[in-house]
Each structure stands twice: as structure tokens, then as C-alpha cells.
Amino acid sequence: MYVLGIETSCDETGVAIYHSKKGLINHVLHSQIDMHSEYGGVVPELASRDHIRKLVPLIKQTLNESHLLQSDINAIAYTAGPGLMGALLVGAATAQSLAWTWQIPSIAVHHMEGHLLAPMLEDNAPTFPFIALLISGGHTLLVKVEGIGKYELLGQSLDDAAGEAFDKTAKMLDLEYPGGPKLSALATQGQALIKFPRPMTDRPGLDFSFSGLKTFALNTINASEKTNQDKADIAASFQEAVADTLTIKCKRAIQQTGLKKLVVAGGVSANHQIRFCLSEMAKKEQIEIYFPRPEFCTDNGAMIAYAGCQRLLYGSQQGLEIYARPRWPMSELN
Ligand code: KG4
Ligand code: ZN
């Protein structure tokens, strides 16, 4: 079964084709970063318009590069949420129009389920059950995963998501959008000399809170002379605090559940320091750790094609309604 996957939840237009037996056939991505960077962040209306411009050409490109015809496609998967409403609607309306025209089934995919399953696209894919740490621009979730759709939420951020904290702190350091990768690059030139707090690690539980780190960063920046070296040291210290905090909570989740596998996914999982800290912990705890390749950490069509394919194999499929949910708790998935 060839599944066409469409991702348009935020600022990347992603399209991919996944085959249930042959694996990932092809994926293409158009990033809107250049367009939004002028404004210092994602402008939702511009995002929607750009998805409209790019989506159909990208679908044609994916088919051409895969040497497939539209008649070869057996189903369509699209991101139905969470995300920006206008952006989601572009993907949903396009997917449903094609499904109706081509007379094939379609499936609405939860964006975070896409991230969660992205490591399955790798040769060394994890098997169930495992703990998943999902760290993106909008979410920080610790999930116990027993199988497709069998998700138990263990912890989440009570305020800012990890990516959001990276982006906001980057802005304070005068770094351009998207701040996460830029802050991470600046951190390589600094030393983690400033002791940032490790929020909520001194009490039991698996929830997170990152908004205090942002405030701590602001106060530290204001108290410094704002030299390039000061900024690099603050970036390194902030990044280390996020990495440590995530690592402490993951270790706790592993110890509480007794599970021996940890999956880390979502845009922030591309961060080298976070990958390093979590990998060191995994070695010490003698557990297996799995990350997607960096290009599948951030938003992409491949993870949506994969997640949609798994759901279709389980017999799920959707009617022709255009389904888009800007807010969609993962707990509602089954
Ligand atoms: O998963 P994603 O592409 O989109 C959402 O679903 O939100 O995640 C985007 C987030 C942004 O906050 C971005 O700054 C962050 O991931 N990010 C990073 C890195 N690469 C992307 N944060 C820290 N270090 C990175 N290398
Ligand atoms: Zn995402």
C-alpha cells in the first residue's frame, strides 16, 4: 500500500510517500523560514498562503521523483492537528479533495503521533513498549507507548514547551527566528558557567516547567555587559539546564515504569547537547535510546505518511469531512 503523507501544521510544507512493505519511498520539504524570519516569527496568514502555493507542486514532485503515478497511491494521510488552523485547513482540504477525486481512503493524523513514530523510519527502529520524550515548539510530553494508539501521558509542560523556551530565550539574545538551532550554535562558543535552575526536578513527578528558565535568562542578560561572550555563555548555560532537566525526568520515567527503551523526537531532539546528555544517561542506566535522523526530528511529511499507514493497517479511515483541530490532546487518540 502506497500512502501519500501531507504535513502543513505550521511553517513547513512536507510531502512523502511511504509503502507499507517497502518503507519510505521519497519525501520532499519546503521550509518557510526565510519568509517568516523577516517578521521574527511565524505569521499564520502567510504560512497558510504559502502552503497553498507549495503543496500541489510538491505532491507532483514527490510522485515524479518516485516514478509513481497518482493511480499508484492507495491512501492519503494528512496532519489534522494540533497546529495553526489556516495551515491545517490547507493540508486537510487538499488531502480530502485528492482522496475524493482518486477514490481512495484518507486518514487524519495527529502531529505529535507523527513525531512519536518518526524513529520507526530508521533502520534501527524501536519495538513497543517504550517511553517517548516529545519535545517540539508547542509540546513537551513524556508518554508511555504500548503500541500504535496506546499512549499514556506520564508528564507534560505546565507552561512553555521546550522549543518555545529555546525560541524565546534566543530572541532575548538577539538571535533570529527560528531561535532553537541558532541558540544551539551560539552555545558552542560559550561555557555553561551560569547555574540556571533545573525546574521541578526537586519534587516528585514527571511534569515540566520551562517559563522560569526564560525569566532567569532575561535577568541574567540584563545583569551582564551583553558582550558576545556573555551571550554565548548564557546560551550554553540555558541549553545545559534544559538538557539536564529533560534527562532527569526521562531517567525518572524509566525507573518508574521499568521500561528499557527511550524514544526522543520532535524539533528540539535535533539538539546535540540534549542528544548527548540523554545518550549518556541511557548508557549508565543500560537502556536503549532512539532518535530520528535530524531531518525527521523537525516537521516533515515522512512521519505523517508513516503514522497514517500504520493507522490504515489497523483498519482506521475517515469520511470525507475536512477535519482540522488546532488543539487536540493526545489523550483523545486510541
Ligand atoms: O517539531 P518542530 O519542527 O515543530 C513543532 O511541532 O513545533 O519543532 C520546532 C521547534 C522550534 O522551537 C525550534 O526552535 C526547535 O524545535 N529546534 C531546536 C533545534 N532544532 C529545532 N531547538 C534546539 N536545538 C535545535 N538544534
Ligand atoms: Zn512538529
Coordinates of C-alpha atoms in Angstrom, one line a residue, residues 86-333:
G86 CA -5.4 28.0 8.5
A87 CA -2.3 26.0 7.8
L88 CA -4.0 22.7 8.8
L89 CA -7.0 23.5 6.6
V90 CA -4.8 23.7 3.5
G91 CA -3.5 20.2 4.1
A92 CA -6.8 18.8 5.1
A93 CA -8.8 20.3 2.2
T94 CA -6.1 19.3 -0.4
A95 CA -5.9 15.7 1.1
Q96 CA -9.7 15.2 1.1
S97 CA -10.1 16.7 -2.4
L98 CA -7.5 14.3 -3.8
A99 CA -8.9 11.3 -1.8
W100 CA -12.4 12.0 -3.3
T101 CA -11.1 12.6 -6.8
W102 CA -8.8 9.5 -6.7
Q103 CA -11.5 7.4 -4.9
I104 CA -9.1 6.3 -2.2
P105 CA -9.3 6.3 1.7
S106 CA -7.8 9.1 3.8
I107 CA -6.8 9.4 7.4
A108 CA -6.4 12.4 9.8
V109 CA -3.1 12.1 11.6
H110 CA -2.2 13.7 15.0
H111 CA 1.0 15.7 14.5
M112 CA 2.6 14.5 17.8
E113 CA 1.8 10.9 16.9
G114 CA 3.8 11.6 13.7
H115 CA 6.7 12.8 15.8
L116 CA 6.4 9.9 18.2
L117 CA 6.6 7.4 15.4
A118 CA 9.4 9.1 13.4
P119 CA 12.1 6.9 14.8
M120 CA 10.3 4.0 13.2
L121 CA 11.5 5.3 9.8
E122 CA 15.1 4.4 10.8
D123 CA 16.8 1.0 10.2
N124 CA 17.3 0.6 13.9
A125 CA 13.7 1.1 14.9
P126 CA 12.4 0.7 18.4
T127 CA 9.9 -2.0 19.3
F128 CA 7.0 -1.5 21.7
P129 CA 6.7 -0.8 24.6
F130 CA 8.9 2.3 25.2
I131 CA 8.9 5.7 26.8
A132 CA 8.8 8.7 24.4
L133 CA 10.0 12.2 25.2
L134 CA 8.4 14.5 22.6
I135 CA 10.0 17.9 22.5
S136 CA 8.7 20.4 19.9
G137 CA 7.9 24.1 19.5
G138 CA 4.4 23.6 21.0
H139 CA 4.7 20.5 23.2
T140 CA 6.8 18.8 25.8
L141 CA 5.4 15.3 26.6
L142 CA 6.5 12.2 28.3
V143 CA 4.4 9.3 27.1
K144 CA 4.3 5.6 27.8
V145 CA 3.8 3.9 24.5
E146 CA 2.4 0.3 24.4
G147 CA 1.6 0.3 20.7
I148 CA 0.0 2.4 17.9
G149 CA -2.6 4.5 19.7
K150 CA -1.8 3.1 23.1
Y151 CA -0.5 6.2 24.8
E152 CA -0.4 7.0 28.4
L153 CA 0.6 10.6 29.3
L154 CA 3.2 10.5 32.1
G155 CA 4.1 14.1 32.2
Q156 CA 3.9 17.4 30.2
S157 CA 5.0 21.0 30.4
L158 CA 2.7 23.1 32.6
D159 CA 3.7 26.3 30.7
D160 CA 6.2 26.8 27.8
A161 CA 7.2 23.9 25.6
A162 CA 11.0 23.2 25.5
G163 CA 11.2 24.6 21.9
E164 CA 9.2 27.7 22.9
A165 CA 11.7 28.3 25.7
F166 CA 14.6 28.0 23.2
D167 CA 12.9 30.3 20.8
K168 CA 12.0 33.0 23.4
T169 CA 15.4 32.9 25.0
A170 CA 17.1 33.1 21.6
K171 CA 15.0 36.2 20.9
M172 CA 16.3 37.8 24.1
L173 CA 19.9 37.0 22.9
D174 CA 19.1 38.9 19.6
L175 CA 19.1 35.7 17.6
E176 CA 16.9 35.4 14.5
Y177 CA 13.9 33.1 14.1
P178 CA 13.9 30.1 14.4
G179 CA 15.8 30.6 17.6
G180 CA 16.4 27.0 18.8
P181 CA 19.1 26.0 16.3
K182 CA 20.7 29.5 16.4
L183 CA 20.9 29.4 20.2
S184 CA 22.4 25.9 20.0
A185 CA 25.1 27.2 17.5
L186 CA 25.9 30.2 19.8
A187 CA 26.2 27.8 22.8
T188 CA 29.2 26.0 21.1
Q189 CA 31.2 29.3 21.5
G190 CA 30.3 29.6 25.2
Q191 CA 30.8 27.8 28.5
A192 CA 28.0 26.8 30.9
L193 CA 29.3 29.0 33.7
I194 CA 25.9 30.3 35.0
K195 CA 23.9 28.0 37.2
F196 CA 20.4 28.1 35.8
P197 CA 17.7 26.3 37.8
R198 CA 16.6 22.7 36.8
P199 CA 12.8 23.4 37.2
M200 CA 10.6 20.9 39.0
T201 CA 13.4 18.4 39.5
D202 CA 13.5 18.8 43.3
R203 CA 10.0 17.4 43.7
P204 CA 8.4 14.1 42.6
G205 CA 6.5 13.8 39.3
L206 CA 7.2 13.9 35.6
D207 CA 5.8 17.3 34.6
F208 CA 8.0 20.1 33.3
S209 CA 8.0 23.9 33.5
F210 CA 10.3 26.0 31.3
S211 CA 8.9 29.5 31.6
G212 CA 11.1 30.2 34.7
L213 CA 14.3 29.5 32.7
K214 CA 13.3 32.1 30.2
T215 CA 12.8 34.7 33.0
F216 CA 16.2 33.6 34.6
A217 CA 17.8 34.1 31.2
L218 CA 16.3 37.6 30.8
N219 CA 17.5 38.6 34.3
T220 CA 21.0 37.2 33.6
I221 CA 21.2 39.0 30.2
N222 CA 20.2 42.3 31.8
A223 CA 22.7 41.9 34.6
S224 CA 25.5 41.2 32.1
E225 CA 27.5 43.5 29.9
K226 CA 25.9 41.8 26.9
T227 CA 29.2 41.1 25.1
N228 CA 29.2 38.3 22.6
Q229 CA 31.0 36.1 25.0
D230 CA 28.3 36.8 27.7
K231 CA 25.6 35.9 25.3
A232 CA 27.4 32.6 24.3
D233 CA 27.9 31.7 28.0
I234 CA 24.2 32.4 28.7
A235 CA 23.2 30.3 25.7
A236 CA 25.4 27.4 26.8
S237 CA 24.1 27.6 30.4
F238 CA 20.5 27.7 29.3
Q239 CA 20.9 24.8 27.0
E240 CA 22.6 22.7 29.6
A241 CA 19.8 23.4 32.1
V242 CA 17.2 22.3 29.5
A243 CA 19.2 19.2 28.7
D244 CA 19.8 18.3 32.4
T245 CA 16.1 18.8 33.2
L246 CA 14.9 16.6 30.4
T247 CA 17.4 14.0 31.3
I248 CA 16.5 13.9 35.0
K249 CA 12.8 13.5 34.1
C250 CA 13.5 10.8 31.5
K251 CA 15.6 8.8 34.0
R252 CA 12.8 9.1 36.5
A253 CA 10.2 7.8 33.9
I254 CA 12.5 4.9 33.1
Q255 CA 12.9 4.0 36.7
Q256 CA 9.2 4.4 37.5
T257 CA 8.0 2.2 34.6
G258 CA 10.8 -0.2 34.4
L259 CA 10.9 0.1 30.6
K260 CA 14.2 -0.2 28.9
K261 CA 13.7 1.8 25.8
L262 CA 13.6 5.6 25.3
V263 CA 12.5 7.4 22.1
V264 CA 13.2 11.1 21.8
A265 CA 11.6 13.0 19.0
G266 CA 10.3 16.5 17.9
G267 CA 12.2 19.5 16.7
V268 CA 14.2 20.0 19.8
S269 CA 15.5 16.4 19.7
A270 CA 17.8 17.7 16.9
N271 CA 19.8 19.5 19.6
H272 CA 23.3 18.0 20.1
Q273 CA 23.7 18.7 23.8
I274 CA 20.3 17.2 24.6
R275 CA 21.1 14.1 22.5
F276 CA 24.4 13.8 24.2
C277 CA 23.0 14.1 27.8
L278 CA 20.2 11.7 27.2
S279 CA 22.6 9.2 25.5
E280 CA 25.0 9.3 28.4
M281 CA 22.1 8.7 30.8
A282 CA 20.9 5.8 28.7
K283 CA 24.4 4.2 28.8
K284 CA 24.5 4.5 32.6
E285 CA 21.0 3.1 33.0
Q286 CA 21.7 0.4 30.4
I287 CA 18.7 1.2 28.3
E288 CA 18.3 1.6 24.5
I289 CA 17.8 5.1 23.2
Y290 CA 16.4 6.1 19.8
F291 CA 16.3 9.4 17.9
P292 CA 15.1 10.1 14.4
R293 CA 17.7 11.4 11.9
P294 CA 17.9 15.2 12.3
E295 CA 15.7 16.0 9.3
F296 CA 12.9 13.8 10.7
C297 CA 13.2 15.5 14.2
T298 CA 11.6 18.7 12.8
D299 CA 8.3 18.7 10.9
N300 CA 8.2 16.5 7.8
G301 CA 5.8 14.6 5.6
A302 CA 7.5 11.2 6.1
M303 CA 6.4 10.8 9.7
I304 CA 2.8 11.7 8.7
A305 CA 2.8 9.1 5.9
Y306 CA 4.2 6.5 8.3
A307 CA 1.8 7.2 11.1
G308 CA -1.2 7.3 8.6
C309 CA 0.0 4.0 7.1
Q310 CA 0.0 2.3 10.5
R311 CA -3.4 3.6 11.4
L312 CA -4.8 2.4 8.0
L313 CA -3.3 -1.0 8.5
Y314 CA -5.2 -1.2 11.8
G315 CA -8.4 -0.5 9.8
S316 CA -8.9 3.2 10.6
Q317 CA -10.1 5.5 7.9
Q318 CA -12.0 8.7 7.7
G319 CA -15.1 10.1 5.9
L320 CA -14.9 13.0 3.5
E321 CA -15.2 15.7 6.2
I322 CA -12.4 18.2 6.4
Y323 CA -11.0 17.5 9.8
A324 CA -8.7 20.1 11.4
R325 CA -8.1 20.6 15.1
P326 CA -5.8 23.4 16.3
R327 CA -5.9 21.9 19.8
W328 CA -6.1 18.1 20.0
P329 CA -5.0 16.4 23.3
M330 CA -3.1 13.2 22.6
S331 CA -5.2 11.5 25.3
E332 CA -8.1 11.6 22.8
L333 CA -6.2 9.2 20.5

